[in-house]
Coordinates of C-alpha atoms and ligand atoms in Angstrom, one line a residue:
X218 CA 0.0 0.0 0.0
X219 CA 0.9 3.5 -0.4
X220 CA 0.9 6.5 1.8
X221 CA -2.6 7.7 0.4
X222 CA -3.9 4.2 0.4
X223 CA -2.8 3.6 4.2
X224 CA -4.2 7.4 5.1
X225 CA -7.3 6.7 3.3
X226 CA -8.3 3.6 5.1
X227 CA -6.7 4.6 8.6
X228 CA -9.4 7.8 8.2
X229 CA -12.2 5.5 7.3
X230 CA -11.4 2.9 10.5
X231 CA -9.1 4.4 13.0
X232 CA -10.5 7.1 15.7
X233 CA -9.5 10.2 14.9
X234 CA -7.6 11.3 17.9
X235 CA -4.7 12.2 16.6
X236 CA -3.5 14.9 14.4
X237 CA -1.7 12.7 11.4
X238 CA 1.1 13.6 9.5
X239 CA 0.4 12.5 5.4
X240 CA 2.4 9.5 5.2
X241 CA 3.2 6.3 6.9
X242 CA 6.3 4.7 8.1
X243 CA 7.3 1.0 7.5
X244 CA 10.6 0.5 8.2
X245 CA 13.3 2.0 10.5
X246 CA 17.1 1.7 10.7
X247 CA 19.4 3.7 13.3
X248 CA 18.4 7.5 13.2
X249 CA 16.6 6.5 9.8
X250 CA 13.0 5.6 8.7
X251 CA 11.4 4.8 5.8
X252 CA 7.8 5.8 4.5
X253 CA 5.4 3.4 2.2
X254 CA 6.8 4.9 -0.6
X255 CA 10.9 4.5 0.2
X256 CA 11.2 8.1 1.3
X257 CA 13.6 8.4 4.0
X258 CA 14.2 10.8 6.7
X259 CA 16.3 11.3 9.3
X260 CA 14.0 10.9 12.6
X261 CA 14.8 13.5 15.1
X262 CA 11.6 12.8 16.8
X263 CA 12.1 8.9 17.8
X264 CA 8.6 8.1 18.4
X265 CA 8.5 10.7 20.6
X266 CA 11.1 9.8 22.8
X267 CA 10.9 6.2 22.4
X268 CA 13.7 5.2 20.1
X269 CA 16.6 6.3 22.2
X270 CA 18.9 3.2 20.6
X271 CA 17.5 4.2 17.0
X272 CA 15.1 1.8 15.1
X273 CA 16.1 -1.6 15.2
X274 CA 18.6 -2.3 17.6
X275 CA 20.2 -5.2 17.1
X276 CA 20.7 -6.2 20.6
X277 CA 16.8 -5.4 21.7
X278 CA 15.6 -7.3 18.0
X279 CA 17.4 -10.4 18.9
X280 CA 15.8 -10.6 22.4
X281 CA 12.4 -10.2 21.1
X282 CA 12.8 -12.6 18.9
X283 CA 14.2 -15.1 21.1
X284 CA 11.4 -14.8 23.8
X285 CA 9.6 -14.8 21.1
X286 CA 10.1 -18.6 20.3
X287 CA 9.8 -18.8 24.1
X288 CA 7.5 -18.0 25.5
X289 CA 5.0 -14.6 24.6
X290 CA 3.1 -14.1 28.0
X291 CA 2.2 -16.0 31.7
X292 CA 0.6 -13.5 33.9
X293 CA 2.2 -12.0 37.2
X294 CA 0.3 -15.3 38.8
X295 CA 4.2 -16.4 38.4
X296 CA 7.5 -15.2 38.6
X297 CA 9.0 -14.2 35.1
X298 CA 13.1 -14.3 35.1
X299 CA 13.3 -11.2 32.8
X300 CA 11.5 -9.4 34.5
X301 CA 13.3 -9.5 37.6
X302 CA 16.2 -9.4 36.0
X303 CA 14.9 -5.5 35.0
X304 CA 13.5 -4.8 38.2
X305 CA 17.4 -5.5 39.6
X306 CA 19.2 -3.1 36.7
X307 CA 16.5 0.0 37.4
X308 CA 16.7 -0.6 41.2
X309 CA 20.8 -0.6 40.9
X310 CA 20.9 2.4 39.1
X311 CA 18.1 4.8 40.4
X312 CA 17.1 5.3 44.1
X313 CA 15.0 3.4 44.0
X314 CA 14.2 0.1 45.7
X315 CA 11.3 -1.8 44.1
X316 CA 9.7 -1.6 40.8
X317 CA 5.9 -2.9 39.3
X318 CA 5.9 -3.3 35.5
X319 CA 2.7 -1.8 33.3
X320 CA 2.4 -1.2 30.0
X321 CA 2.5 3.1 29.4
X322 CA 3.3 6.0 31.1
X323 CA -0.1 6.7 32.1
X324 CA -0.3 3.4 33.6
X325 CA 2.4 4.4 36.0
X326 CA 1.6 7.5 36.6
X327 CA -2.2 6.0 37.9
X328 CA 0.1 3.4 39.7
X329 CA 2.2 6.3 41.1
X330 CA -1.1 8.1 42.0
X331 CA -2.7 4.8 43.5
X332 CA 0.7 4.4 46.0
X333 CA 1.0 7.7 47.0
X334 CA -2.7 7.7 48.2
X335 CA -2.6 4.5 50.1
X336 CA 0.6 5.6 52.0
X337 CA -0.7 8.9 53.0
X338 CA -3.3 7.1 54.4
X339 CA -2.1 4.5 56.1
X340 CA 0.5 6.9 57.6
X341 CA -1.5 10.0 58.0
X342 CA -5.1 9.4 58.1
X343 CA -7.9 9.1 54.9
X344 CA -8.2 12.9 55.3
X345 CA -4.4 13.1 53.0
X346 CA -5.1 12.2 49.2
X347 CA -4.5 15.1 47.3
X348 CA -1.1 15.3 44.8
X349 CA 0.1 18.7 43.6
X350 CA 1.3 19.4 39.8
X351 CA 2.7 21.5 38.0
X352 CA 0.8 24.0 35.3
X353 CA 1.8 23.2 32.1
X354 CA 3.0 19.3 33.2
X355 CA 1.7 16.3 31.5
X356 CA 0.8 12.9 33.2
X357 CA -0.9 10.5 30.5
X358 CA -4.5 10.1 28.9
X359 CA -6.5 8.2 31.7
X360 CA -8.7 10.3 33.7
X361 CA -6.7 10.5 36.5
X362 CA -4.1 11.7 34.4
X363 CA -5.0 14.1 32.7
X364 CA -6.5 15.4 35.8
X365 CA -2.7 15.3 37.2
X366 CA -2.0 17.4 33.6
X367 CA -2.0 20.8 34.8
X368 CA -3.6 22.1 31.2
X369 CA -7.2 21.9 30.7
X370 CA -7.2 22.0 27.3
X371 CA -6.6 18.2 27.9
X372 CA -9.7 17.8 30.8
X373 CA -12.4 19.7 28.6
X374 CA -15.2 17.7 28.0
X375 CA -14.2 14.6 30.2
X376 CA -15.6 16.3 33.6
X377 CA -16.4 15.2 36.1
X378 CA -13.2 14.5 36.9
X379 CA -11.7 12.7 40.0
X380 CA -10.8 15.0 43.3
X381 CA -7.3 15.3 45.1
X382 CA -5.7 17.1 42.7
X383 CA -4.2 20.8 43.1
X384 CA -1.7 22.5 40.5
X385 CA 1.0 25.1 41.0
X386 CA 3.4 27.4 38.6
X387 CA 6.6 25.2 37.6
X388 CA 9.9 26.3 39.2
X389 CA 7.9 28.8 41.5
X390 CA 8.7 27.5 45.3
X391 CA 6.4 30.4 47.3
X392 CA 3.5 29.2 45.1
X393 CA 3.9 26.0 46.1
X394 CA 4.6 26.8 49.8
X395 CA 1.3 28.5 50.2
X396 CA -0.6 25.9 48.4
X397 CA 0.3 23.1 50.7
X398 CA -2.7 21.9 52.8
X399 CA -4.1 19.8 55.1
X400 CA -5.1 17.0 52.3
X401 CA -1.8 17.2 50.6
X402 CA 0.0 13.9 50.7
X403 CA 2.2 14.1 47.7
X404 CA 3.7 16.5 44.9
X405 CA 3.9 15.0 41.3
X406 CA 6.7 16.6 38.9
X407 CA 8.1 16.3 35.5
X408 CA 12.1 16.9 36.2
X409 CA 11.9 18.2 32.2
X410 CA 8.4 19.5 31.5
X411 CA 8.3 18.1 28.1
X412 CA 4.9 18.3 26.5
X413 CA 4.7 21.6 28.3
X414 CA 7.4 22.8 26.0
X415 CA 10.6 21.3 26.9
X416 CA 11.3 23.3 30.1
X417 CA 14.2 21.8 32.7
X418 CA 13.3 22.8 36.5
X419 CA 15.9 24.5 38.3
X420 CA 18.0 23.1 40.6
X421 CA 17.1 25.5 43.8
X422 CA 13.3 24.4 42.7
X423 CA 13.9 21.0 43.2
X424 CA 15.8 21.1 46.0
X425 CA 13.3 23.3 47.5
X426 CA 10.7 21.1 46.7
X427 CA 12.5 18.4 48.3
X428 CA 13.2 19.9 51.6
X429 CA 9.7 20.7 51.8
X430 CA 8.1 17.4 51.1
X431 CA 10.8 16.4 53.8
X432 CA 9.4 18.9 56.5
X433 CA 5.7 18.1 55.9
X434 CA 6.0 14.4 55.5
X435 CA 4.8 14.7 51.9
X436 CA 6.2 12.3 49.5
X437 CA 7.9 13.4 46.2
X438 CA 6.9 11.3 43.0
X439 CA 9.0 12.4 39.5
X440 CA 7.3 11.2 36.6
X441 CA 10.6 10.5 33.9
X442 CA 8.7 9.2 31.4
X443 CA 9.6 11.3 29.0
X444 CA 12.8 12.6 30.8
X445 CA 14.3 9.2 31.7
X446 CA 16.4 6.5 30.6
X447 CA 19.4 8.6 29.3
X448 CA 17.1 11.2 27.5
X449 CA 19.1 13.8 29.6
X450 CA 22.6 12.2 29.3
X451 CA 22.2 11.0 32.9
X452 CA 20.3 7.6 33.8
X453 CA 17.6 9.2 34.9
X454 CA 16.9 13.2 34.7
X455 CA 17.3 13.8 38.8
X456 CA 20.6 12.8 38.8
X457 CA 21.6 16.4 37.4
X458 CA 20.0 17.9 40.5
X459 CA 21.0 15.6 43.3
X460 CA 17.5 15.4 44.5
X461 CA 15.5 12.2 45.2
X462 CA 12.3 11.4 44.7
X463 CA 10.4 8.4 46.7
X464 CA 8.3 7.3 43.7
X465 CA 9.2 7.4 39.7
X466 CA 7.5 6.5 37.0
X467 CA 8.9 5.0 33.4
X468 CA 7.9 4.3 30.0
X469 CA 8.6 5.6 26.5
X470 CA 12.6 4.3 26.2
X471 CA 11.8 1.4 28.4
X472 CA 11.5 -1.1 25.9
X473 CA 13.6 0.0 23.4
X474 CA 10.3 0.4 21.3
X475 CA 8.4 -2.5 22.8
X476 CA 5.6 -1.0 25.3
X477 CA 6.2 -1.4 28.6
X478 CA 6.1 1.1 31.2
X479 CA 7.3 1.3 35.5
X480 CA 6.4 2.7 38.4
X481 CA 10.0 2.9 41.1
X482 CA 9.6 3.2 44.8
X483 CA 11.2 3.4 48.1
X484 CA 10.9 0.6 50.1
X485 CA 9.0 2.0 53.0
X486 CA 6.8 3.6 50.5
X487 CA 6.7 0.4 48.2
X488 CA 5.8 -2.0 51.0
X489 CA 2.3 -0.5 51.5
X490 CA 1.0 -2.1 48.8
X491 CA 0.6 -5.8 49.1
X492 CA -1.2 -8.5 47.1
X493 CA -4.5 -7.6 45.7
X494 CA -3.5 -3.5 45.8
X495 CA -2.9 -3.6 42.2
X496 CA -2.2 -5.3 39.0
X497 CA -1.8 -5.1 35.3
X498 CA -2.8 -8.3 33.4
X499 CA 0.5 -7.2 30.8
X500 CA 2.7 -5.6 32.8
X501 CA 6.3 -6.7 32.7
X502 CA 5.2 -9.8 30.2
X503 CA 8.2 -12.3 29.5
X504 CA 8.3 -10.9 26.1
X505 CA 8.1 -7.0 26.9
X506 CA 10.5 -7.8 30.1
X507 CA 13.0 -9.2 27.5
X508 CA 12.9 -6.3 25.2
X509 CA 13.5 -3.8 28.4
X510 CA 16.1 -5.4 29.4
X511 CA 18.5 -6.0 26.7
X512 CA 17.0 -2.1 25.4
X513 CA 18.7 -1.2 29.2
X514 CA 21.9 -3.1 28.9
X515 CA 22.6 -1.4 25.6
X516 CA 21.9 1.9 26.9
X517 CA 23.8 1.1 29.9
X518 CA 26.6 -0.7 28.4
X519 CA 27.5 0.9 25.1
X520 CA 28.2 4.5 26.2
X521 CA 24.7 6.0 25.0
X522 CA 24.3 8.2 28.2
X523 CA 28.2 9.6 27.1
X524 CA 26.9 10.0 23.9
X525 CA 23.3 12.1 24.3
X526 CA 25.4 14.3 26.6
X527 CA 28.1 15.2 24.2
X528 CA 25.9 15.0 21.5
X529 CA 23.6 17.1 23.0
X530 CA 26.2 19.7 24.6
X531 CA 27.2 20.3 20.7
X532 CA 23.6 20.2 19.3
X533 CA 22.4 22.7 21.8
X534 CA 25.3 25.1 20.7
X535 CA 24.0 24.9 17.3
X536 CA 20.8 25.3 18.0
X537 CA 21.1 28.4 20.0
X538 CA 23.0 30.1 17.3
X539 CA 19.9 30.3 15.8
X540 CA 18.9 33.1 18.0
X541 CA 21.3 35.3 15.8
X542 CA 19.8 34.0 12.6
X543 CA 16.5 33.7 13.0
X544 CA 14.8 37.1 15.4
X545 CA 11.9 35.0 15.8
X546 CA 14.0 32.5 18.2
X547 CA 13.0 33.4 21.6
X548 CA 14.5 30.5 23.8
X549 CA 16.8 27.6 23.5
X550 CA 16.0 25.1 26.1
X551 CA 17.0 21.3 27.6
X552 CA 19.6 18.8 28.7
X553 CA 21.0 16.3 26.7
X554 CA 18.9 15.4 23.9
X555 CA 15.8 16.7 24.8
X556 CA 16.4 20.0 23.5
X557 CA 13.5 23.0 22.5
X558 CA 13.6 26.0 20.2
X559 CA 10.4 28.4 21.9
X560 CA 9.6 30.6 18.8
X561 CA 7.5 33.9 19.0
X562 CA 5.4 32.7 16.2
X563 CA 3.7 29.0 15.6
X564 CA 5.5 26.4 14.8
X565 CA 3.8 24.1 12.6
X566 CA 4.6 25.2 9.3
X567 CA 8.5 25.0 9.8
X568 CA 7.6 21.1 11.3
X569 CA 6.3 21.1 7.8
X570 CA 9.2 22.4 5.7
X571 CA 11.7 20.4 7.6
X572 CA 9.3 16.6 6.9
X573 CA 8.9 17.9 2.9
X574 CA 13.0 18.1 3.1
X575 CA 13.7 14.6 4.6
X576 CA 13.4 15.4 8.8
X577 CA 11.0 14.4 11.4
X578 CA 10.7 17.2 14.2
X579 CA 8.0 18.0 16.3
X580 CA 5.8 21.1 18.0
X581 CA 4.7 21.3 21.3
X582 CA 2.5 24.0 22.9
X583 CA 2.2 25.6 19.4
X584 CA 5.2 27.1 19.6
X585 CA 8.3 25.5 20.7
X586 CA 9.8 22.8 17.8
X587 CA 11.1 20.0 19.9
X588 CA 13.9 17.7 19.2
X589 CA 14.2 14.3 20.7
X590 CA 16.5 12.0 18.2
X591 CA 18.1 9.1 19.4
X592 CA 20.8 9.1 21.8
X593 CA 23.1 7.3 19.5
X594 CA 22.8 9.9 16.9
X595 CA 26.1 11.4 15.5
X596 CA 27.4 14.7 14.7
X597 CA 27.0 14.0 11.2
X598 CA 23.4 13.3 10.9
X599 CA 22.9 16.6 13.7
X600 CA 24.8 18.4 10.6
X601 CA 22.1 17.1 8.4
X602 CA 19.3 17.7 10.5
X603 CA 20.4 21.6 11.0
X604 CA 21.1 22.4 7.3
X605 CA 17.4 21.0 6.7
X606 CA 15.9 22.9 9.7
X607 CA 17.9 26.0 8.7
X608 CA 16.7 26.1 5.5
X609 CA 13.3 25.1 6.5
X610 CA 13.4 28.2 9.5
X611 CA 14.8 30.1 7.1
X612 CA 11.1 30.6 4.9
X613 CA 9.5 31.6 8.2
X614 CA 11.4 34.7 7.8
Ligands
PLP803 N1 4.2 11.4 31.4 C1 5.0 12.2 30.6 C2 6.0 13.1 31.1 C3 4.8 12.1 29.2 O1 5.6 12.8 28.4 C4 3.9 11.2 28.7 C5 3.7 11.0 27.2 O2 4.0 11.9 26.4 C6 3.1 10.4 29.6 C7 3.3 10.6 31.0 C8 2.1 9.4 29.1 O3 2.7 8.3 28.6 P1 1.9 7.3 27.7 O4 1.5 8.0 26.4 O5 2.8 6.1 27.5 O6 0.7 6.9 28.5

């Protein structure tokens, strides 16, 4: 089939929630994809932070197709070896003590959401349930989640939505001070607003934030679903800041482009929920595990963190020298590869330019083009990407 042919059908069967680009993609190599018609491009959007070993990886291919002759799926009724296998490599290298294995990164978040709740109450009382956000943050889809989202152009329509859930300015301490309450038992953060428009807290926020979940017995949950897993050139994105949180929640890179998703916690915090507290028919599956795992040993192994940070350090550089090019360049943002260019005027059209020249980039919040390639992209195909983006920015004139 060709692109029209696959559009054409995907509009007569598929719900139309998402706003499509005009083609579809059917193969994938490194920083490289393919559309039905053999077009390629140079993928600087990675499934939206997804691909962080590129399409394909050998190493995370061969897994998934060994379990695959294994064995597919068993339930968490028993124990699956690759699975706690993953659950050791994300406990040894985060602060975290135990994991539990779902499928997205709204699935952890509600799992996140779920903990936090049944701690505060079983430490506090049932009067503490409600979770702070951030304005502008981004939690998922479910209802819960997007009640976490601090933008309601996500909540319109779906009201009611569940209680227990306040939101605050990002980065702004006071506000966050004075809306602390008597039901507060938690505060919910994206160390990277990403969907918000790429926007890296500062470090005196988070430590502030910290100190005061300490003071008030308020536990601190980081969602680095999109911020995790390298994107930042560190494991995971608190690790610039020297600031732990007591719950975490994964997905996206996880499974090296197999869906899986995790929610990290403290012991004392994990050990409130027992058997029969909450589940996820998928979560953590044999085959899913297996992907995970070997997509984590690559990333830990092969020196992908090295490279997003380096990579990123010299992209970043690039991109603000826009500013002098381009007066419509209000703001280069981000850490590692997770980098944003906020614009004074929409950036849509420019997402445009750069697909009709060969590269995938994306817009958030109208306005800020956002650029997640793969952490094991090279200066070489950044090169690439910049000439087409130049040239592309360089119409918007
Ligand atoms: N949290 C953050 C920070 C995200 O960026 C996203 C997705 O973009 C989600 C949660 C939701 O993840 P999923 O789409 O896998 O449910």
């Amino acid at each position: 089939m060709n692109n029209q042919e696959i559009m054409a059908m995907g509009q007569q069967y598929v719900m139309n929630t998402y706003g499509r680009l005009p083609m579809a993609l059917v193969k994938g190599k490194g920083a490289w994809v393919w559309d039905a018609e053999g077009r390629q491009y140079l993928d600087f959007v990675s499934g939206i932070a997804v691909n962080s070993l590129g399409h394909t990886h050998p190493r995370v291919v061969e897994a998934i197709n060994k379990q695959a002759q294994t064995l597919l799926h068993c339930s968490n009724l028993y124990w699956i070896e690759s699975q706690v296998k993953l659950a050791k490599l994300l406990v040894e290298n985060s602060c975290a003590d135990k994991a539990f294995f779902c499928n997205s990164g709204a699935e952890a978040n509600e799992g996140a959401i779920k903990l936090a709740r049944k701690y505060a109450k079983q430490h506090y009382g049932p009067e503490k349930y409600e979770i702070i956000t951030a304005t502008n943050s981004f939690h998922g889809r479910t209802l819960a989640t997007i009640t976490a989202t601090g933008q309601t152009k996500y909540q319109k329509g779906f009201e009611p939505l569940p209680q227990g859930f306040t939101y605050v300015p990002f980065n702004d301490l006071n506000a966050l001070e004075q809306a602390l309450g008597p039901h507060t038992c938690a505060v919910m953060l994206e160390p990277v607003q990403g969907e918000g428009g790429v926007i890296p807290a500062d470090p005196s926020y988070l430590m502030g934030v910290k100190r005061l979940c300490e003071e008030k017995g308020l536990l601190l949950i980081f969602d680095e679903v999109q911020s995790g897993l390298g994107r930042t050139g560190k494991f995971l994105a608190y690790q610039h800041y020297g600031v732990e949180p007591d719950i975490m929640t994964l997905a996206k890179a996880l499974g090296g482009g197999f869906p899986i998703g995790a929610m990290l916690a403290k012991d004392h915090v994990a050990k409130v929920f027992q058997p029969g507290d909450h589940a996820s028919t998928f979560g953590g599956n044999p085959l899913a595990s297996s992907a995970a795992l070997a997509a984590m040993e690559t990333l830990l192994q092969e020196g992908v963190l090295e490279n997003a940070q380096a990579i990123g350090d010299y992209f970043k550089d690039k991109l603000s020298s826009l500013k002098n090019k381009f007066s419509y360049v209000k703001e280069v943002r981000g850490l590692g590869l997770i980098l944003g260019v906020e614009l004074t005027i929409e950036g849509k059209d420019i997402v445009a330019r750069c697909l009709e020249q060969g590269l995938l980039i994306n817009c958030t919040n109208v306005n800020v083009l956002r650029f997640l390639p793969p952490l094991i992209i090279n200066r070489d195909e950044v090169d690439q990407a910049l000439d087409i983006l130049i040239g592309a920015m360089g119409t918007s004139l």
